[in-house]
Amino acid sequence: MNLKGALPFLTQIVLGALGLIIAWTVSAQSDTVRARIFLEKAKENFSNPSRADSMGIAAYQLAGLNVPLRGESAYLVCFVNSNRDFAKARQWGDSAIFWFKKNDNALWIGYTYRVLGVRSTARNQNDQALTYLQESSHYFEKARDTAMMVQTDISLALLYHNNLSDYRQGLEYAQSAHQRLGSMKDPPASLAWQVNNTLGISFDDLGQSDEAIAWHSRNLETENASFRANTMNNIGNTLRKQGKFREAEGYLKKSLDLAALDDHYLRATVLLNMAQVNEDLGRRSLALRYNDSSVARANVTGDIEKMRDAYEFSHRLNRKAGLWTRAYDDLQHYLEIKDSVMNRSKAEIIYGLEEKFQSVQREQQLASLRSETLAKDLEIQRSRFLLLAGLGLGTALAVLALWLFKRHRYRENLTRSREREELQRQRFSAVIEAEENERARVAKDLHDGLGQLISTAKLGLTAVRIPPGEPSAGLLSNSIQVLDQAAQEVRAIAHNLMPAALTERGLQPVLEDMIAKINASRMLEVQLDLQVGDQRLPNTVEVAVYRVVQEVLNNMLKHADADRVVVKLVREGNSLRLSMSDNGVGFDKAVISRSKGLGWKNILSRISMLNGDIEVQSAPGAGTSINVQFALS
């Protein structure tokens, strides 16, 4: 889109704005009434943020020069967007503060700063959160609203406690909240619970367990089941840290009984604490059951930190129990989530820098808009015609600026998208490389360690001489046969993990050996066509192709119900083409995107790592055809 193409659009916007201004001049009182109606309907539609946003903006536009109505409308748009579009929420929050300051409405200025502060805390934008919350506290104090000052002290305490790990400073704000609460007449029970809870967790993380339990115990009298459940969990967790495991278990069980079935976050937390207590008490099987339930609940919440803690403990618990496969799976999940948290932290740092850069531009724009608004107020008194012309010109410039801004943001988003794709590709590469190294290590340990032990045992048994006819002669013979079978199994497992021939002789003989074994089993007839020449492929490509063929053949054996498969690998210049097809039952391709297993994820990850392309052709009853293209340059 260029400026010439945008002129008709801008002209229509200007004409529409002029029409709205004339209508406002004729029926300003009517528009104010309509603005209030839109504002009330927006409040009724908080469950539908998009609709509430549109109505709030309409109310703001209809409010005209009605300062209180403009400020309240802008605040509503800020609040509605605080969880879904924070940049937009900040812009509307700045606008709300501007209008509230015009009539010195300290209370609503405090509300606006608090919304932005709480959301900045959730986004880990801690410097901004601290500034917003401190400003909020200042204006609530100016408005003499003690309850909101208590709420803001709690928010500051949690910011220092959860985000900044400054427990001492967090405790000071919690104590300030308690002091303010004491000055209130009949404070709400929910507010008192929050203050006691914040003091309890602050003392707990400072290692002052007795004080923590004392503050939490004050909350046991609440009638709110959810509050009591949280309190029981907090007391149980503190008792566990003191080594009072059985007493802690009693509180945690009560918490679990009180927690709502759909409160997945709380139940995941309590279940994890129960697992830890049972591990402390030496009940490993019970700890495993509680831990499995905690992992399931954590996955339902989607909370990254909660999932990370659950999988980390699950890995440790399964490793101690000797459940190596589960421990390995838990470790994989934990490392994936840990990488996700690191990437998210990096993205938040980049976003924070971008926000600081753009905040200067926004302040300049807001200052310009404020000056323009004041100038237009004077123009209303001097000349209605000049007002119409000035507002029309301002609207045109604003639309042009918005268009240029969106164009700039589109280019930035495109660049960031490409950077994210490259970062994801590098991450896949690192994970797959680590996985292959681990496969190679385990295969070597199996072959050189366990395999040698079995061979030594067999040699020892073979050397034993028992006269024929003795009862133990048959037992000896059977034992030697079992050791032979065990040695064959160890070699087979080591080969599946990392075939030695793949490193020593290359991809072609390994694929031929794999296909020969499948054909010998008579479970499936596989036709192999290799046209790759004598020159070895790069090691990363050989490993990726081997794993893709292995995974796809495994899927076809398990799910395709086919009796014939064709595998073709062709090298043409700087490209490598792999095609695999079967005459099985086929499947719905949408299953790939919905799959929760690791099979298709591994296939797609390996292909993506090498900048390859994959095309899957399948439908129920029509067989399956998979074509993969790799660039070798």
XYZ file of C-alpha atoms in Angstrom:
633
model
C 0.000 0.000 0.000
C 1.426 3.474 -0.949
C 0.378 7.007 -0.024
C -1.396 7.572 -3.341
C -3.494 4.446 -2.834
C -4.330 5.539 0.713
C -5.603 9.029 -0.261
C -9.194 7.949 -1.127
C -9.357 6.059 2.170
C -8.025 9.090 4.078
C -10.484 11.368 2.296
C -13.403 9.172 3.347
C -12.167 9.173 6.957
C -11.847 12.979 6.966
C -15.327 13.462 5.506
C -16.776 10.999 8.014
C -15.029 12.811 10.865
C -16.404 16.166 9.682
C -19.891 14.684 9.589
C -19.512 13.365 13.133
C -18.253 16.739 14.361
C -21.219 18.571 12.804
C -23.614 16.043 14.343
C -21.914 16.549 17.708
C -22.271 20.343 17.387
C -26.010 20.033 16.714
C -26.791 17.380 19.343
C -23.984 17.348 21.937
C -26.381 16.488 24.764
C -27.848 13.560 22.834
C -24.348 12.186 22.171
C -23.515 12.356 25.864
C -26.556 10.230 26.650
C -25.582 7.749 23.948
C -22.032 7.669 25.293
C -23.309 6.707 28.748
C -25.476 3.966 27.211
C -22.467 2.551 25.315
C -20.366 2.734 28.482
C -22.929 0.788 30.535
C -23.299 -1.834 27.808
C -19.515 -2.164 27.661
C -19.476 -2.904 31.415
C -22.135 -5.573 30.890
C -19.988 -7.254 28.192
C -16.737 -7.794 30.124
C -17.050 -11.510 29.292
C -16.723 -10.531 25.614
C -13.593 -8.316 25.564
C -13.787 -7.534 21.843
C -17.370 -6.251 22.135
C -16.629 -4.338 25.346
C -13.603 -2.750 23.645
C -15.678 -1.553 20.665
C -18.405 -0.125 22.907
C -15.878 1.612 25.159
C -14.210 3.265 22.176
C -17.628 4.335 20.849
C -18.448 5.853 24.265
C -15.120 7.695 24.266
C -15.763 9.127 20.802
C -19.304 10.220 21.701
C -18.200 11.805 24.996
C -16.703 14.792 23.164
C -15.443 17.361 25.684
C -17.198 15.700 28.630
C -14.029 15.219 30.701
C -15.294 12.683 33.328
C -17.013 10.559 30.655
C -13.934 10.595 28.431
C -11.713 9.515 31.311
C -14.038 6.684 32.388
C -14.401 5.417 28.792
C -10.631 5.436 28.226
C -10.109 3.589 31.533
C -12.607 0.910 30.497
C -10.809 0.327 27.167
C -7.497 0.167 29.073
C -8.908 -2.400 31.534
C -10.494 -4.592 28.843
C -7.235 -4.762 26.837
C -4.866 -5.206 29.795
C -4.853 -9.013 29.376
C -4.959 -9.244 25.569
C -3.177 -6.204 24.041
C -0.967 -4.501 26.600
C 0.436 -1.897 24.197
C -3.115 -0.763 23.469
C -3.957 -0.847 27.181
C -1.009 1.465 27.914
C -2.075 3.947 25.259
C -5.629 4.099 26.565
C -4.361 4.179 30.154
C -2.252 7.260 29.349
C -5.321 8.848 27.760
C -7.476 8.045 30.821
C -4.877 9.547 33.182
C -4.733 12.700 31.030
C -8.503 13.221 31.281
C -8.717 12.305 34.971
C -5.958 14.824 35.738
C -7.970 17.551 34.030
C -10.603 17.317 36.795
C -8.153 16.139 39.529
C -9.787 12.728 39.935
C -7.062 11.106 42.081
C -9.038 7.913 42.793
C -9.470 6.961 39.136
C -5.896 7.934 38.331
C -4.910 5.423 41.038
C -7.178 2.746 39.524
C -5.585 3.257 36.077
C -2.003 3.075 37.330
C -2.898 -0.044 39.340
C -4.318 -1.888 36.299
C -1.115 -1.168 34.348
C 1.069 -2.084 37.340
C -0.593 -5.434 38.026
C -0.408 -6.418 34.367
C 3.245 -5.308 34.074
C 3.992 -7.536 37.078
C 2.400 -10.519 35.316
C 4.537 -9.766 32.237
C 7.756 -9.561 34.332
C 8.282 -5.953 33.235
C 9.363 -5.168 36.757
C 10.700 -1.612 36.388
C 7.462 -0.484 34.767
C 5.386 -2.400 37.325
C 7.217 -0.744 40.226
C 6.712 2.734 38.748
C 3.014 2.180 38.025
C 2.247 0.670 41.443
C 4.093 3.401 43.345
C 2.190 6.057 41.371
C -1.023 4.177 42.114
C -0.259 4.172 45.858
C 0.458 7.916 45.756
C -2.902 8.754 44.173
C -4.874 6.374 46.417
C -3.290 8.111 49.388
C -4.252 11.472 47.880
C -7.822 10.146 47.456
C -7.762 8.772 51.062
C -8.882 5.304 49.890
C -7.281 3.068 52.528
C -8.624 -0.214 51.086
C -6.978 0.441 47.712
C -3.752 1.501 49.444
C -3.758 -1.905 51.184
C -4.377 -3.689 47.857
C -1.491 -1.796 46.236
C 0.872 -2.595 49.132
C -0.004 -6.271 48.631
C 0.729 -5.976 44.888
C 4.111 -4.348 45.628
C 4.914 -7.049 48.194
C 4.166 -9.806 45.649
C 6.194 -7.990 42.969
C 9.272 -7.979 45.210
C 8.558 -11.514 46.470
C 7.689 -13.378 43.252
C 9.488 -11.438 40.506
C 12.502 -9.810 42.188
C 13.123 -12.406 44.980
C 13.703 -9.503 47.388
C 11.874 -11.089 50.322
C 12.937 -8.454 52.836
C 11.492 -5.590 50.787
C 8.399 -7.679 50.092
C 7.939 -8.173 53.840
C 8.137 -4.401 54.423
C 5.287 -3.766 51.985
C 3.265 -6.620 53.528
C 3.742 -5.070 56.975
C 2.695 -1.685 55.568
C -0.486 -3.305 54.223
C -1.191 -4.799 57.664
C -0.670 -1.439 59.363
C -3.068 0.295 56.962
C -5.599 -2.532 57.410
C -5.553 -1.919 61.157
C -6.654 1.676 60.597
C -9.812 0.580 58.744
C -13.229 0.108 60.313
C -14.633 -3.361 59.570
C -12.231 -4.214 56.712
C -13.498 -6.850 54.226
C -12.653 -10.401 55.277
C -11.136 -11.130 51.855
C -8.755 -8.165 52.226
C -7.665 -9.310 55.689
C -7.042 -12.801 54.294
C -4.811 -11.385 51.524
C -2.757 -9.368 54.024
C -2.252 -12.341 56.376
C -1.410 -14.631 53.436
C 1.166 -12.172 52.049
C 2.802 -11.844 55.475
C 2.827 -15.640 55.846
C 4.584 -16.356 52.533
C 7.023 -13.473 53.131
C 8.112 -14.859 56.517
C 8.248 -18.390 55.065
C 10.739 -17.461 52.350
C 12.811 -15.537 54.903
C 13.125 -18.806 56.857
C 11.015 -17.563 59.804
C 8.689 -20.564 59.850
C 6.977 -19.940 63.202
C 5.964 -16.411 62.194
C 4.763 -17.721 58.823
C 2.532 -20.369 60.435
C 1.201 -17.829 62.927
C 0.059 -15.479 60.163
C -1.386 -18.284 58.033
C -3.245 -19.660 61.070
C -5.178 -16.390 61.339
C -6.778 -17.258 57.995
C -8.147 -20.628 59.114
C -11.339 -18.998 60.399
C -12.422 -17.790 56.948
C -15.627 -19.278 55.540
C -14.330 -19.221 51.974
C -13.378 -22.807 51.019
C -10.842 -21.705 48.414
C -9.119 -19.388 50.894
C -9.013 -22.155 53.509
C -7.598 -24.612 50.973
C -4.795 -22.181 50.076
C -4.089 -21.556 53.754
C -3.928 -25.286 54.575
C -1.506 -25.793 51.692
C 0.728 -22.914 52.822
C 0.850 -24.207 56.411
C 1.558 -27.751 55.199
C 4.382 -26.531 52.964
C 5.978 -24.579 55.835
C 5.700 -27.566 58.201
C 7.379 -29.766 55.599
C 10.306 -27.338 55.455
C 10.546 -27.684 59.273
C 10.747 -31.458 58.923
C 7.312 -32.028 60.511
C 6.229 -34.333 57.724
C 3.221 -36.087 59.297
C 1.736 -32.828 60.555
C 2.341 -31.304 57.140
C 0.590 -34.268 55.504
C -2.520 -33.662 57.614
C -2.816 -30.033 56.502
C -2.168 -30.916 52.854
C -4.895 -33.579 52.890
C -7.354 -31.031 54.279
C -6.316 -28.591 51.581
C -6.921 -31.211 48.895
C -10.382 -31.951 50.304
C -11.320 -28.254 50.255
C -9.832 -27.353 46.855
C -12.381 -27.101 44.046
C -12.113 -29.871 41.446
C -11.731 -27.318 38.655
C -9.048 -25.303 40.502
C -6.280 -27.110 38.608
C -3.507 -24.707 39.653
C -4.142 -25.102 43.394
C -4.652 -28.874 43.142
C -1.423 -29.247 41.126
C 0.412 -27.309 43.851
C -1.058 -29.334 46.727
C -0.502 -32.668 44.946
C 3.159 -31.796 44.338
C 3.583 -30.915 48.019
C 1.886 -34.212 48.942
C 4.305 -36.093 46.695
C 7.263 -34.381 48.359
C 5.963 -35.141 51.865
C 5.406 -38.813 50.988
C 8.913 -39.005 49.557
C 10.216 -37.503 52.813
C 8.260 -40.189 54.717
C 9.744 -42.943 52.538
C 6.462 -43.804 50.774
C 7.871 -43.846 47.288
C 4.949 -45.583 45.541
C 2.433 -43.146 47.059
C 4.711 -40.240 46.205
C 4.761 -41.443 42.587
C 0.942 -41.530 42.442
C 0.579 -38.034 43.873
C 3.297 -36.794 41.554
C 1.585 -38.243 38.471
C -1.628 -36.445 39.447
C 0.311 -33.201 39.956
C 1.885 -33.480 36.497
C -1.545 -34.068 34.915
C -3.058 -31.041 36.689
C -0.062 -28.854 35.836
C -0.488 -29.692 32.145
C -4.154 -28.659 32.336
C -3.221 -25.236 33.777
C -0.761 -24.512 30.977
C 1.300 -22.586 33.555
C 4.938 -22.985 32.436
C 6.520 -22.585 35.878
C 4.077 -25.057 37.443
C 4.702 -27.616 34.663
C 8.463 -27.142 34.994
C 8.405 -27.787 38.780
C 6.164 -30.841 38.352
C 8.363 -32.473 35.679
C 11.585 -31.652 37.554
C 10.361 -33.403 40.708
C 8.859 -36.244 38.652
C 12.233 -36.836 36.984
C 14.018 -36.933 40.331
C 11.404 -39.249 41.875
C 11.318 -41.712 38.943
C 15.109 -41.768 38.792
C 15.306 -42.718 42.465
C 12.678 -45.420 41.875
C 14.737 -46.853 39.010
C 12.018 -46.043 36.436
C 14.554 -44.911 33.862
C 12.229 -44.584 30.863
C 9.795 -42.375 32.755
C 12.663 -40.411 34.283
C 14.102 -39.821 30.815
C 10.702 -38.692 29.449
C 10.246 -36.333 32.417
C 13.720 -34.909 31.831
C 12.891 -34.307 28.167
C 9.690 -32.437 29.146
C 11.569 -30.460 31.794
C 14.328 -29.418 29.364
C 11.774 -28.414 26.710
C 9.883 -26.273 29.235
C 13.125 -24.822 30.583
C 14.159 -23.843 27.038
C 10.703 -22.326 26.541
C 11.081 -20.244 29.715
C 14.533 -19.062 28.593
C 13.229 -18.131 25.157
C 10.268 -16.357 26.707
C 12.604 -14.429 29.034
C 14.729 -13.373 26.065
C 11.606 -12.332 24.175
C 10.433 -10.311 27.187
C 13.804 -8.527 27.390
C 13.599 -7.666 23.692
C 9.983 -6.587 24.097
C 10.929 -4.450 27.109
C 13.612 -2.640 25.105
C 11.154 -2.113 22.283
C 8.556 -0.788 24.730
C 11.070 1.717 26.146
C 11.904 2.891 22.647
C 8.264 3.236 21.652
C 7.271 4.898 24.928
C 9.259 7.975 23.902
C 7.324 8.123 20.650
C 4.027 7.626 22.497
C 4.827 10.404 24.970
C 5.593 12.731 22.080
C 2.352 11.764 20.365
C 0.366 12.183 23.576
C 1.959 15.584 24.247
C 1.070 16.619 20.715
C -2.506 15.359 21.125
C -2.883 17.146 24.440
C -1.659 20.447 23.008
C -3.939 19.963 20.048
C -6.943 19.276 22.310
C -6.335 22.440 24.333
C -5.936 24.470 21.164
C -9.193 23.083 19.826
C -10.967 24.060 23.049
C -9.977 27.668 22.330
C -11.008 27.353 18.706
C -14.534 26.321 19.789
C -14.922 29.669 21.535
C -13.540 31.636 18.582
C -14.894 29.918 15.527
C -16.913 26.762 14.907
C -15.752 26.669 11.334
C -12.070 26.703 12.330
C -12.811 23.942 14.851
C -14.295 21.729 12.146
C -11.356 22.369 9.811
C -8.760 21.781 12.544
C -10.339 18.546 13.744
C -10.682 17.303 10.180
C -7.011 17.975 9.516
C -6.044 16.370 12.828
C -8.086 13.284 11.993
C -6.413 12.963 8.607
C -2.954 13.263 10.153
C -3.844 10.758 12.865
C -5.088 8.228 10.295
C -1.964 8.750 8.186
C 0.232 8.302 11.276
C -1.698 5.159 12.205
C -1.308 3.787 8.698
C 2.446 4.490 8.714
C 2.754 3.047 12.211
C 0.936 -0.160 11.257
C 3.092 -0.497 8.161
C 6.199 -0.103 10.310
C 4.904 -2.621 12.854
C 4.115 -5.114 10.064
C 7.730 -4.969 8.860
C 9.033 -5.332 12.405
C 6.749 -8.307 13.073
C 7.889 -9.949 9.832
C 11.540 -9.548 10.856
C 10.888 -10.882 14.362
C 8.954 -13.817 12.919
C 11.931 -14.791 10.761
C 14.277 -14.451 13.742
C 11.989 -16.663 15.850
C 11.917 -19.301 13.110
C 15.721 -19.330 12.963
C 15.974 -19.531 16.764
C 13.494 -22.433 16.780
C 15.478 -24.206 14.064
C 18.700 -23.817 16.077
C 16.935 -25.135 19.160
C 15.656 -28.189 17.254
C 19.190 -28.801 15.996
C 20.663 -28.670 19.504
C 17.983 -30.984 20.941
C 18.377 -33.543 18.146
C 22.171 -33.443 18.375
C 21.970 -34.033 22.136
C 19.494 -36.866 21.562
C 21.763 -38.592 19.018
C 24.810 -38.210 21.302
C 22.812 -39.750 24.159
C 21.662 -42.622 21.910
C 25.269 -43.274 20.899
C 26.450 -43.201 24.522
C 23.706 -45.569 25.720
C 24.341 -47.938 22.770
C 28.065 -47.999 23.546
C 27.419 -48.598 27.255
C 25.047 -51.480 26.408
C 27.485 -53.065 23.967
C 30.727 -52.549 25.914
C 29.317 -52.910 29.413
C 26.305 -55.185 29.632
C 27.237 -57.098 26.466
C 30.720 -57.901 27.806
C 29.278 -59.010 31.144
C 26.877 -61.414 29.401
C 29.702 -62.795 27.224
C 31.898 -63.308 30.287
C 29.067 -65.073 32.088
C 28.497 -67.328 29.085
C 32.201 -68.237 28.886
C 32.150 -69.102 32.578
C 29.123 -71.346 32.229
C 30.505 -72.997 29.087
C 33.617 -73.976 31.013
C 31.547 -75.891 33.544
C 31.542 -79.651 32.857
C 28.616 -81.725 34.132
C 28.304 -85.399 33.208
C 25.408 -86.164 30.894
C 22.357 -87.410 32.648
C 22.869 -85.215 35.714
C 19.702 -83.129 36.549
C 21.705 -79.916 36.461
C 23.052 -80.585 32.955
C 19.774 -79.468 31.349
C 19.642 -76.390 33.584
C 23.179 -75.431 32.525
C 22.293 -75.809 28.848
C 19.148 -73.682 29.262
C 21.132 -70.981 31.091
C 23.648 -70.766 28.250
C 20.793 -70.450 25.738
C 19.185 -67.642 27.807
C 22.519 -65.790 27.882
C 22.757 -66.170 24.079
C 19.284 -64.657 23.705
C 20.152 -61.833 26.134
C 23.308 -61.030 24.162
C 21.302 -60.919 20.921
C 18.712 -58.595 22.553
C 21.452 -56.247 23.826
C 23.013 -56.104 20.348
C 19.602 -55.445 18.781
C 18.790 -52.632 21.237
C 22.218 -51.033 20.786
C 21.843 -51.284 17.004
C 18.386 -49.627 17.086
C 19.725 -46.809 19.249
C 22.691 -46.068 16.977
C 23.771 -48.553 14.272
C 27.560 -48.682 14.173
C 27.387 -49.222 10.413
C 25.817 -45.779 9.967
C 29.030 -44.133 11.150
C 31.432 -46.664 9.663
C 29.889 -47.543 6.263
C 27.192 -44.919 5.642
C 23.458 -44.679 5.071
C 22.984 -47.110 2.170
C 24.114 -50.376 3.873
C 22.246 -49.465 7.076
C 18.977 -48.926 5.191
C 19.493 -52.157 3.251
C 20.079 -54.026 6.540
C 16.944 -52.492 8.128
C 14.757 -53.407 5.147
C 16.193 -56.910 5.000
C 15.255 -57.513 8.633
C 11.708 -56.273 8.074
C 11.292 -58.453 4.982
C 12.703 -61.457 6.858
C 10.056 -61.021 9.548
C 7.348 -61.404 6.816
C 5.261 -58.766 8.584
C 5.588 -56.459 5.591
C 7.118 -56.461 2.103
C 9.355 -53.411 1.668
C 10.849 -52.503 -1.709
C 13.988 -50.321 -1.432
C 15.306 -48.182 -4.320
C 18.530 -46.267 -3.535
C 20.039 -43.872 -6.095
C 22.503 -41.904 -3.982
C 25.831 -42.692 -5.689
C 29.071 -43.728 -4.008
C 29.847 -40.445 -2.272
C 28.855 -40.310 1.415
C 26.209 -37.776 2.464
C 26.889 -35.307 5.315
C 26.617 -37.015 8.706
C 23.677 -34.836 9.862
C 21.737 -35.683 6.695
C 22.448 -39.433 7.012
C 21.281 -39.492 10.638
C 18.143 -37.439 9.826
C 17.176 -39.619 6.822
C 17.781 -42.812 8.817
C 15.614 -41.615 11.720
C 12.825 -40.395 9.409
C 12.734 -43.727 7.515
C 12.838 -45.633 10.820
C 9.974 -43.598 12.344
C 7.756 -43.687 9.240
C 8.230 -47.457 8.769
C 7.419 -47.948 12.445
C 4.168 -45.950 11.978
C 3.267 -47.954 8.878
C 3.890 -51.251 10.690
C 1.702 -50.211 13.634
C -1.123 -48.277 11.985
C -1.245 -48.654 8.191
C -2.407 -52.295 7.980
C -0.436 -52.471 4.713
C 1.291 -55.449 3.093
C 3.574 -53.503 0.739
C 5.756 -50.404 1.167
C 8.025 -48.671 -1.372
C 11.005 -46.626 -0.126
C 12.923 -44.562 -2.657
C 15.937 -42.291 -1.989
C 17.326 -40.289 -4.922
C 20.229 -37.840 -4.999
C 20.038 -35.253 -7.775
C 22.838 -32.690 -7.725
C 22.524 -30.648 -4.538
C 19.162 -32.073 -3.518
C 18.051 -35.318 -1.901
C 14.524 -36.685 -2.388
C 12.979 -39.330 -0.094
C 9.616 -40.893 -0.947
C 7.737 -43.576 1.011
C 4.335 -45.023 0.100
C 2.141 -47.877 1.289
C -1.100 -49.570 0.209
C -2.614 -49.395 3.696
C -5.782 -47.905 5.157
C -4.537 -44.277 5.110
C -5.496 -41.614 7.639
C -6.843 -38.072 8.039
C -3.915 -35.652 7.654
C -5.427 -33.372 10.313
C -4.287 -35.999 12.842
C -0.689 -34.782 12.347
C -1.356 -31.286 13.739
C -3.439 -32.700 16.619
C -0.986 -35.464 17.522
C 0.348 -35.323 21.092
C 2.913 -38.080 20.552
C 6.593 -37.607 19.760
C 6.643 -39.560 16.459
C 5.441 -36.897 14.024
C 7.067 -34.146 16.108
C 10.462 -35.860 15.721
C 9.948 -36.328 11.974
C 8.969 -32.695 11.382
C 11.716 -31.381 13.684
C 14.468 -33.289 11.865
C 13.223 -32.147 8.463
C 12.920 -28.538 9.649
C 16.434 -28.665 11.096
C 17.842 -29.313 7.603
C 15.553 -26.733 5.921
C 13.711 -29.574 4.239
C 10.131 -29.729 2.937
C 7.628 -32.518 3.546
C 4.404 -33.351 1.698
C 1.973 -35.945 3.065
C -0.744 -37.358 0.821
C -3.250 -39.620 2.539
C -6.934 -40.183 3.100
C -8.901 -42.941 4.838
C -8.902 -46.029 2.590
C -6.460 -44.548 0.043
C -3.023 -45.454 1.423
C -0.281 -42.985 2.330
C 2.475 -41.248 0.366
C 5.196 -39.147 2.052
C 7.667 -37.055 0.036
C 10.616 -35.212 1.632
C 13.047 -32.875 -0.149
C 16.426 -31.849 1.353
C 18.888 -29.262 0.027
C 22.492 -30.525 0.371
C 24.273 -27.246 -0.369
